[in-house]
Short mmCIF file of C-alpha atoms in Angstrom, two decimals:
data_model
loop_
_atom_site.label_atom_id
_atom_site.label_comp_id
_atom_site.label_asym_id
_atom_site.label_seq_id
_atom_site.Cartn_x
_atom_site.Cartn_y
_atom_site.Cartn_z
CA MET A 200 -7.27 6.16 38.26
CA LYS A 201 -7.08 4.30 35.00
CA GLU A 202 -8.04 6.33 31.92
CA PRO A 203 -10.69 5.06 29.47
CA ALA A 204 -9.44 3.31 26.35
CA PRO A 205 -8.43 5.72 23.58
CA ALA A 206 -10.36 5.48 20.34
CA SER A 207 -8.33 5.68 17.16
CA GLY A 208 -9.39 8.41 14.75
CA GLU A 209 -10.78 7.20 11.45
CA VAL A 210 -9.42 8.90 8.37
CA VAL A 211 -10.19 9.05 4.68
CA LEU A 212 -6.97 9.22 2.67
CA SER A 213 -6.54 12.12 0.31
CA SER A 214 -7.49 11.28 -3.26
CA ARG A 215 -7.72 14.01 -5.91
CA LYS A 216 -6.56 17.56 -6.08
CA ARG A 217 -9.32 20.13 -6.37
CA LEU A 218 -7.47 22.68 -8.53
CA LYS A 219 -7.43 22.02 -12.25
CA PRO A 220 -4.06 20.87 -13.63
CA PRO A 221 -2.21 22.94 -16.21
CA SER A 222 -2.99 22.19 -19.85
CA SER A 223 -0.59 20.58 -22.28
CA ASN A 224 0.55 22.29 -25.47
CA ASN A 225 -2.56 21.32 -27.38
CA GLY A 226 -4.83 22.73 -24.70
CA GLN A 227 -5.89 19.33 -23.36
CA PRO A 228 -5.16 18.13 -19.80
CA SER A 229 -2.31 15.67 -19.43
CA ARG A 230 -3.46 12.07 -19.55
CA ARG A 231 -3.13 9.79 -16.58
CA PRO A 232 -1.03 6.78 -17.63
CA SER A 233 -2.99 3.58 -18.12
CA ARG A 234 -2.62 0.78 -15.58
CA GLU A 235 -1.69 -1.36 -18.57
CA ASP A 236 1.46 0.67 -19.19
CA GLU A 237 4.48 -1.56 -18.88
CA LEU A 238 6.21 -1.51 -15.51
CA PRO A 239 10.00 -1.65 -15.22
CA GLY A 240 10.97 -5.23 -14.63
CA ARG A 241 7.41 -6.45 -15.09
CA GLY A 242 6.84 -10.08 -15.96
CA GLU A 243 6.33 -13.52 -14.50
CA GLY A 244 8.27 -14.16 -11.35
CA VAL A 245 9.31 -10.50 -10.94
CA VAL A 246 9.24 -9.41 -7.29
CA MET A 247 7.91 -5.96 -6.45
CA PRO A 248 10.96 -3.87 -5.46
CA ARG A 249 11.17 -2.59 -1.91
CA LEU A 250 11.72 1.11 -1.38
CA LEU A 251 15.09 2.10 -0.02
CA ARG A 252 15.08 3.24 3.59
CA VAL A 253 17.40 6.18 2.87
CA ALA A 254 16.32 8.57 0.12
CA ASN A 255 18.62 9.25 -2.83
CA VAL A 256 18.63 13.01 -2.30
CA ASN A 257 20.87 13.56 -5.34
CA HIS A 258 18.19 12.18 -7.65
CA LYS A 259 15.95 14.83 -9.22
CA SER A 260 12.44 13.40 -9.10
CA GLU A 261 9.83 13.82 -11.80
CA CYS A 262 7.06 16.40 -11.36
CA TYR A 263 3.59 14.83 -11.29
CA GLU A 264 1.56 18.01 -10.73
CA ASP A 265 0.17 18.10 -14.29
CA LEU A 266 -1.51 14.69 -14.11
CA GLU A 267 -5.24 14.33 -13.56
CA GLU A 268 -6.87 12.17 -10.92
CA LEU A 269 -3.84 11.26 -8.86
CA GLU A 270 -5.08 9.26 -5.89
CA TYR A 271 -2.48 10.79 -3.57
CA PRO A 272 -0.73 14.20 -3.44
CA ALA A 273 1.68 14.72 -6.35
CA ALA A 274 4.43 15.58 -3.85
CA LEU A 275 4.19 12.08 -2.36
CA TYR A 276 5.04 10.47 -5.72
CA SER A 277 8.07 12.76 -6.10
CA THR A 278 9.25 11.95 -2.58
CA MET A 279 8.76 8.21 -3.02
CA GLU A 280 10.68 8.26 -6.29
CA GLN A 281 13.85 9.13 -4.36
CA HIS A 282 13.42 5.83 -2.48
CA LEU A 283 13.29 3.66 -5.61
CA PRO A 284 16.20 1.28 -6.26
CA PRO A 285 18.83 2.74 -8.66
CA ASN A 286 17.84 0.48 -11.59
CA PHE A 287 14.35 2.05 -11.63
CA LEU A 288 15.38 5.72 -11.55
CA ASN A 289 16.04 6.00 -15.30
CA ALA A 290 12.67 4.55 -16.31
CA SER A 291 10.09 6.82 -17.97
CA ARG A 292 7.82 8.90 -15.81
CA GLU A 293 4.81 6.77 -16.83
CA LYS A 294 6.55 3.55 -15.75
CA LYS A 295 7.72 5.02 -12.47
CA LEU A 296 4.24 6.34 -11.71
CA ALA A 297 2.68 2.95 -12.46
CA LEU A 298 5.20 1.27 -10.18
CA LEU A 299 4.63 3.75 -7.35
CA ASP A 300 0.88 3.27 -7.69
CA ARG A 301 1.31 -0.48 -7.34
CA ILE A 302 3.31 0.05 -4.17
CA LEU A 303 0.67 2.44 -2.82
CA SER A 304 -2.20 0.13 -3.76
CA LYS A 305 -2.02 -1.72 -0.44
CA TYR A 306 -2.83 1.53 1.35
CA ARG A 307 -5.71 2.44 -0.96
CA PRO A 308 -9.13 2.51 0.74
CA ASN A 309 -11.63 0.07 -0.72
CA GLY A 310 -15.37 -0.34 -0.79
CA GLU A 311 -18.45 1.82 -1.01
CA ARG A 312 -17.12 4.49 1.38
CA ALA A 313 -14.12 5.18 -0.87
CA LYS A 314 -16.40 5.44 -3.92
CA LYS A 315 -18.68 7.92 -2.13
CA HIS A 316 -15.68 9.95 -1.04
CA ARG A 317 -14.42 10.25 -4.62
CA GLU A 318 -17.87 11.35 -5.80
CA TYR A 319 -18.09 13.83 -2.92
CA ARG A 320 -14.76 15.40 -3.84
CA GLU A 321 -15.68 15.61 -7.49
CA ARG A 322 -18.90 17.42 -6.68
CA ILE A 323 -17.05 19.98 -4.53
CA ARG A 324 -14.32 20.38 -7.12
CA HIS A 325 -16.75 21.25 -9.90
CA ASN A 326 -19.30 23.31 -7.97
CA TYR A 327 -17.82 24.98 -4.89
CA GLN A 328 -16.50 28.53 -5.33
CA PRO A 329 -14.04 29.52 -2.54
CA LEU A 330 -14.58 32.73 -0.61
CA HIS A 331 -10.87 33.45 -0.04
CA ASN A 332 -8.80 32.07 -2.92
CA GLU A 333 -5.60 33.26 -1.25
CA LEU A 334 -5.97 30.52 1.39
CA TYR A 335 -5.47 27.78 -1.20
CA THR A 336 -1.82 28.66 -1.93
CA LEU A 337 0.55 29.01 0.99
CA ASP A 338 1.82 32.57 1.41
CA PRO A 339 4.17 32.63 4.42
CA GLU A 340 4.09 36.41 4.81
CA ARG A 341 0.29 36.41 5.04
CA PHE A 342 -0.09 33.20 7.03
CA PHE A 343 2.60 33.18 9.73
CA VAL A 344 3.73 35.45 12.56
CA ASN A 345 7.31 36.72 12.24
CA SER A 346 8.74 34.65 15.11
CA PHE A 347 7.68 31.37 13.46
CA LEU A 348 8.75 32.49 10.00
CA ASP A 349 12.18 33.62 11.20
CA ALA A 350 12.80 30.35 13.05
CA VAL A 351 11.94 28.25 9.98
CA LYS A 352 14.07 30.44 7.72
CA ASP A 353 17.02 30.01 10.09
CA GLY A 354 16.40 26.26 10.18
CA SER A 355 18.79 25.49 13.04
CA GLU A 356 17.67 23.45 16.03
CA THR A 357 18.56 26.36 18.30
CA ALA A 358 16.33 28.76 16.37
CA LEU A 359 13.44 26.29 16.24
CA ARG A 360 13.59 25.48 19.94
CA ARG A 361 13.76 29.18 20.83
CA ILE A 362 10.11 29.70 19.86
CA LEU A 363 8.87 26.53 21.60
CA THR A 364 7.46 25.99 25.07
CA GLU A 365 7.47 22.38 26.30
CA HIS A 366 4.66 22.14 28.85
CA SER A 367 5.26 18.47 29.59
CA PRO A 368 7.42 15.82 27.87
CA GLY A 369 6.53 15.80 24.16
CA VAL A 370 3.90 18.58 24.17
CA PHE A 371 5.14 21.79 22.52
CA THR A 372 3.36 25.10 21.85
CA PHE A 373 4.34 28.14 19.80
CA ASN A 374 2.79 31.22 18.20
CA MET A 375 2.16 30.43 14.54
CA LEU A 376 -0.77 31.99 12.65
CA LYS A 377 -1.67 35.63 12.10
CA PRO A 378 -5.12 36.77 13.29
CA SER A 379 -6.05 37.76 9.71
CA PHE A 380 -5.38 34.20 8.50
CA CYS A 381 -7.41 32.70 11.35
CA ALA A 382 -10.34 35.03 10.56
CA LYS A 383 -10.31 34.17 6.85
CA MET A 384 -10.09 30.44 7.53
CA LEU A 385 -13.11 30.65 9.83
CA GLU A 386 -15.02 32.56 7.15
CA GLU A 387 -14.02 30.00 4.49
CA VAL A 388 -15.26 27.08 6.57
CA GLU A 389 -18.56 28.85 7.33
CA HIS A 390 -18.90 29.70 3.62
CA PHE A 391 -18.36 26.04 2.67
CA GLU A 392 -20.91 24.83 5.21
CA ARG A 393 -23.52 27.30 3.89
CA TRP A 394 -22.81 26.15 0.32
CA ALA A 395 -23.15 22.49 1.35
CA GLN A 396 -26.47 23.21 3.04
CA ASP A 397 -27.82 25.14 0.04
CA ALA A 398 -26.56 22.48 -2.40
CA ARG A 399 -27.89 19.68 -0.17
CA VAL A 400 -24.46 18.11 0.08
CA LYS A 401 -23.87 16.07 3.21
CA VAL A 402 -20.49 17.16 4.59
CA MET A 403 -18.11 14.28 5.29
CA ARG A 404 -16.75 14.84 8.79
CA PRO A 405 -13.05 14.57 9.69
CA ASN A 406 -13.31 11.35 11.73
CA THR A 407 -15.69 9.20 13.76
CA MET A 408 -15.31 11.31 16.91
CA ASN A 409 -16.25 14.75 15.55
CA ASN A 410 -19.80 15.45 14.37
CA TYR A 411 -18.94 18.98 13.17
CA GLY A 412 -16.13 20.36 11.05
CA ALA A 413 -14.84 19.62 7.56
CA VAL A 414 -11.87 18.04 5.80
CA LEU A 415 -9.85 20.88 4.27
CA ASP A 416 -8.24 18.51 1.76
CA ASP A 417 -11.72 17.84 0.35
CA ILE A 418 -12.40 21.49 -0.43
CA GLY A 419 -9.13 22.06 -2.29
CA MET A 420 -6.52 22.90 0.38
CA GLU A 421 -4.59 19.66 0.01
CA GLY A 422 -1.64 21.26 -1.83
CA MET A 423 -1.41 24.15 0.62
CA LEU A 424 -1.44 21.85 3.65
CA ASN A 425 1.13 19.53 2.08
CA HIS A 426 3.40 22.54 1.53
CA LEU A 427 2.87 23.54 5.16
CA MET A 428 3.88 20.08 6.36
CA ILE A 429 6.91 19.57 4.10
CA ARG A 430 8.36 23.07 4.12
CA TYR A 431 7.44 24.41 7.56
CA LEU A 432 6.72 21.52 9.95
CA LYS A 433 9.00 18.70 8.86
CA ALA A 434 12.21 20.38 10.06
CA MET A 435 10.67 20.95 13.48
CA ALA A 436 9.25 17.42 13.64
CA ALA A 437 12.66 15.99 12.68
CA VAL A 438 14.14 17.65 15.76
CA LEU A 439 11.34 16.90 18.22
CA PHE A 440 9.91 13.57 17.03
CA VAL A 441 12.71 11.71 15.25
CA ASN A 442 11.79 8.43 17.02
CA VAL A 443 8.28 8.40 15.53
CA GLY A 444 9.03 9.30 11.91
CA GLY A 445 9.24 13.07 12.28
CA SER A 446 12.02 13.32 9.70
CA SER A 447 10.15 11.30 7.03
CA LEU A 448 6.67 12.85 6.98
CA ASP A 449 5.12 12.44 3.54
CA THR A 450 1.30 12.46 3.74
CA HIS A 451 -1.33 14.25 5.79
CA HIS A 452 -4.99 14.55 6.73
CA GLY A 453 -6.03 18.18 7.26
CA PHE A 454 -9.33 19.31 8.76
CA VAL A 455 -11.11 21.70 11.11
CA VAL A 456 -13.19 20.74 14.15
CA GLU A 457 -15.85 22.89 15.80
CA TYR A 458 -17.03 23.01 19.41
CA ALA A 459 -19.99 25.04 20.71
CA MET A 460 -22.91 24.71 23.09
CA ASP A 461 -25.16 23.52 20.24
CA ARG A 462 -22.47 21.32 18.65
CA ASP A 463 -19.79 18.98 19.97
CA LEU A 464 -18.95 19.96 23.53
CA ASP A 465 -15.87 17.84 24.16
CA LEU A 466 -13.63 15.15 22.68
CA GLY A 467 -13.10 11.76 24.25
CA PHE A 468 -9.75 10.38 25.35
CA HIS A 469 -7.97 8.97 22.27
CA VAL A 470 -4.86 8.77 20.10
CA ASP A 471 -4.57 10.18 16.57
CA ASP A 472 -4.02 8.34 13.28
CA SER A 473 -0.80 10.26 12.76
CA GLU A 474 2.89 10.27 13.59
CA VAL A 475 2.88 13.99 14.44
CA THR A 476 -0.17 16.19 15.07
CA LEU A 477 -0.41 19.95 14.61
CA ASN A 478 -3.36 21.56 16.41
CA VAL A 479 -3.91 25.32 15.94
CA CYS A 480 -6.71 27.26 17.57
CA LEU A 481 -8.44 29.58 15.07
CA GLY A 482 -10.83 31.15 17.59
CA LYS A 483 -13.48 32.43 18.32
CA GLU A 484 -14.46 33.62 21.81
CA PHE A 485 -14.89 30.65 24.17
CA ASP A 486 -14.47 29.35 27.69
CA GLY A 487 -13.43 25.85 28.72
CA GLY A 488 -12.43 23.17 26.23
CA GLU A 489 -8.99 22.59 27.72
CA LEU A 490 -6.85 19.84 26.16
CA PHE A 491 -5.54 17.15 28.49
CA PHE A 492 -2.57 14.86 27.82
CA ARG A 493 -1.56 11.57 29.43
CA GLY A 494 1.70 10.39 27.83
CA VAL A 495 2.80 8.52 24.69
CA ARG A 496 1.99 4.80 24.45
CA CYS A 497 2.26 1.92 21.98
CA ASP A 498 -0.74 -0.30 21.21
CA LYS A 499 0.13 -2.74 23.99
CA HIS A 500 0.19 -0.09 26.72
CA VAL A 501 -2.39 2.40 25.42
CA ASN A 502 -4.70 1.79 28.40
CA GLY A 503 -1.97 2.13 31.03
CA GLU A 504 -2.00 4.69 33.78
CA ALA A 505 -0.22 8.02 33.36
CA ARG A 506 2.68 9.06 35.55
CA PRO A 507 2.47 12.46 37.30
CA GLU A 508 4.96 14.12 34.93
CA GLU A 509 2.81 13.07 31.94
CA VAL A 510 -0.40 14.74 33.18
CA LEU A 511 -1.08 18.09 31.50
CA GLU A 512 -4.00 20.40 30.88
CA TYR A 513 -3.62 23.18 28.32
CA SER A 514 -5.95 26.09 27.47
CA HIS A 515 -6.12 27.01 23.79
CA VAL A 516 -4.91 30.41 22.57
CA PRO A 517 -6.07 31.63 19.12
CA GLY A 518 -3.22 31.56 16.61
CA HIS A 519 -1.07 29.35 18.83
CA ALA A 520 -0.14 25.81 17.78
CA ILE A 521 0.27 22.62 19.75
CA LEU A 522 2.62 19.99 18.34
CA HIS A 523 2.67 16.44 19.73
CA ALA A 524 3.12 12.81 18.70
CA GLY A 525 -0.01 11.17 17.31
CA ARG A 526 0.34 8.39 19.88
CA HIS A 527 0.26 10.93 22.71
CA ARG A 528 -2.98 10.13 24.54
CA HIS A 529 -5.20 13.18 24.83
CA GLY A 530 -8.72 14.60 24.78
CA ALA A 531 -10.63 17.87 25.21
CA LYS A 532 -12.78 18.93 28.12
CA ALA A 533 -16.25 20.35 27.54
CA ILE A 534 -16.56 23.90 26.28
CA THR A 535 -18.66 26.02 28.67
CA SER A 536 -19.50 29.00 26.45
CA GLY A 537 -18.84 30.47 23.00
CA GLN A 538 -17.41 28.63 20.01
CA ARG A 539 -13.96 27.15 19.37
CA THR A 540 -12.68 26.04 15.96
CA ASN A 541 -9.33 24.32 15.50
CA LEU A 542 -7.22 23.51 12.45
CA ILE A 543 -5.77 20.00 12.75
CA LEU A 544 -3.06 18.48 10.58
CA TRP A 545 -2.32 14.80 11.04
CA CYS A 546 1.18 14.28 9.58
CA ARG A 547 2.15 10.74 8.61
CA SER A 548 5.25 8.82 7.61
CA SER A 549 4.84 5.84 5.28
CA GLU A 550 8.39 4.75 6.08
CA PHE A 551 7.80 4.73 9.85
CA ARG A 552 4.55 2.80 9.50
CA GLU A 553 6.16 0.16 7.32
CA LEU A 554 9.17 -0.30 9.59
CA LYS A 555 7.00 -0.42 12.72
CA LYS A 556 5.48 -3.68 11.47
CA TYR A 557 8.81 -5.42 12.07
CA GLN A 558 9.61 -3.88 15.46
CA ARG A 559 9.05 -5.36 18.89
CA ASP A 560 10.78 -2.77 21.06
CA PHE A 561 9.09 0.65 21.28
CA SER A 562 11.04 1.96 24.26
CA SER A 563 12.42 4.83 22.15
CA TRP A 564 8.98 6.51 22.27
CA CYS A 565 6.49 4.56 24.42
CA GLY A 566 6.68 5.77 28.01
CA GLU A 567 5.59 2.42 29.48
CA CYS A 568 8.02 0.39 27.34
CA LEU A 569 10.86 2.69 28.42
CA LEU A 570 9.92 2.35 32.10
CA ARG A 571 9.87 -1.45 31.86
CA LYS A 572 13.17 -1.50 29.98
CA LYS A 573 14.80 0.59 32.70
CA GLU A 574 13.39 -1.75 35.36
CA ARG A 575 14.81 -4.80 33.54
CA CYS A 576 18.21 -3.11 33.33
CA ARG A 577 18.06 -2.24 37.04
CA ARG A 578 17.28 -5.85 37.98
CA LEU A 579 20.04 -7.15 35.72
CA SER A 580 22.57 -4.79 37.27
CA SER A 581 21.44 -5.80 40.75
CA ALA A 582 21.76 -9.49 39.92
CA LYS A 583 25.27 -8.96 38.52
CA ARG A 584 26.34 -7.14 41.68
CA GLN A 585 25.02 -9.99 43.83
CA LEU A 586 26.89 -12.56 41.77
CA ALA A 587 30.07 -10.53 41.97
CA SER A 588 29.84 -10.38 45.74
#
């Protein structure tokens, strides 16, 4: 039976950091460079430089953490700087930042929705008081179980794969979060929702498919989640999802979703707006709500049927993570009792998305493209054998 068409998740890109930046020597926050600052190589007829595909890992990037009102995570600017052509690397920090902003401008959301999102973040930043401040800075000893922490510290493919269970091609699970972290995260989300209700702030939901939940980046966890992606997930993604940008993850969208009898019951069949998705069950007590998977597909074949080996149903376990490609078609069955809350991290690669625009062959990751490629090769081999005879 043919599955319904997946619906792409809508996402609001991260804009400003919630935590206040450090002060300069005179006690005033560092100034954001003006858009009028001179760009390296700026002038009539100057072509915007293209980022290098391979990062210059020997280049020590500038730190942008002290600047106010960055539209994207400071770590993204530092990472992108390593991809600048050599003749731009010695420019001043202000010039490099202005150049990187011009490159990023084509990804910047426009319109009234983006304006409302900026205002929404500003209101949270200035008025919301966190319940558990320790959640806003990543502490591996408090956050992670020992098996996950040991595997990441080792860093080898053997150590990383040792903690993984592959339930079907491309769907991996592992024990990740301590119960104490899960409990505090649930309390923090409930605390934020109570504050929003009391302050009469309409919570912006994670995407168009979930009517409950909140974007963790909006409430100040952007830096923590970026650290989680870069330091603890990227090495694993580089091993498991190299064909879909797993080794070049640089931005994210982090949020929680909530399912209960009086809230969302299920989640329709869809694909994520990510290259790699981390899905961790935080709890609480619940029945039902199994995830189902139906294989990885490109845009052309997203509505195709699933092969038997691609069909999987998985029951959530609190503290355990599921890692899969964003283009892996999936959904969630209806919850039958209790409440389930999940932490979701959509991990993205700007490099992969840019290069994908120029590709026509997706057989390295699309199951249907690979099947058709194998069939073409089989027919070609058969034709050659007939000609030879």
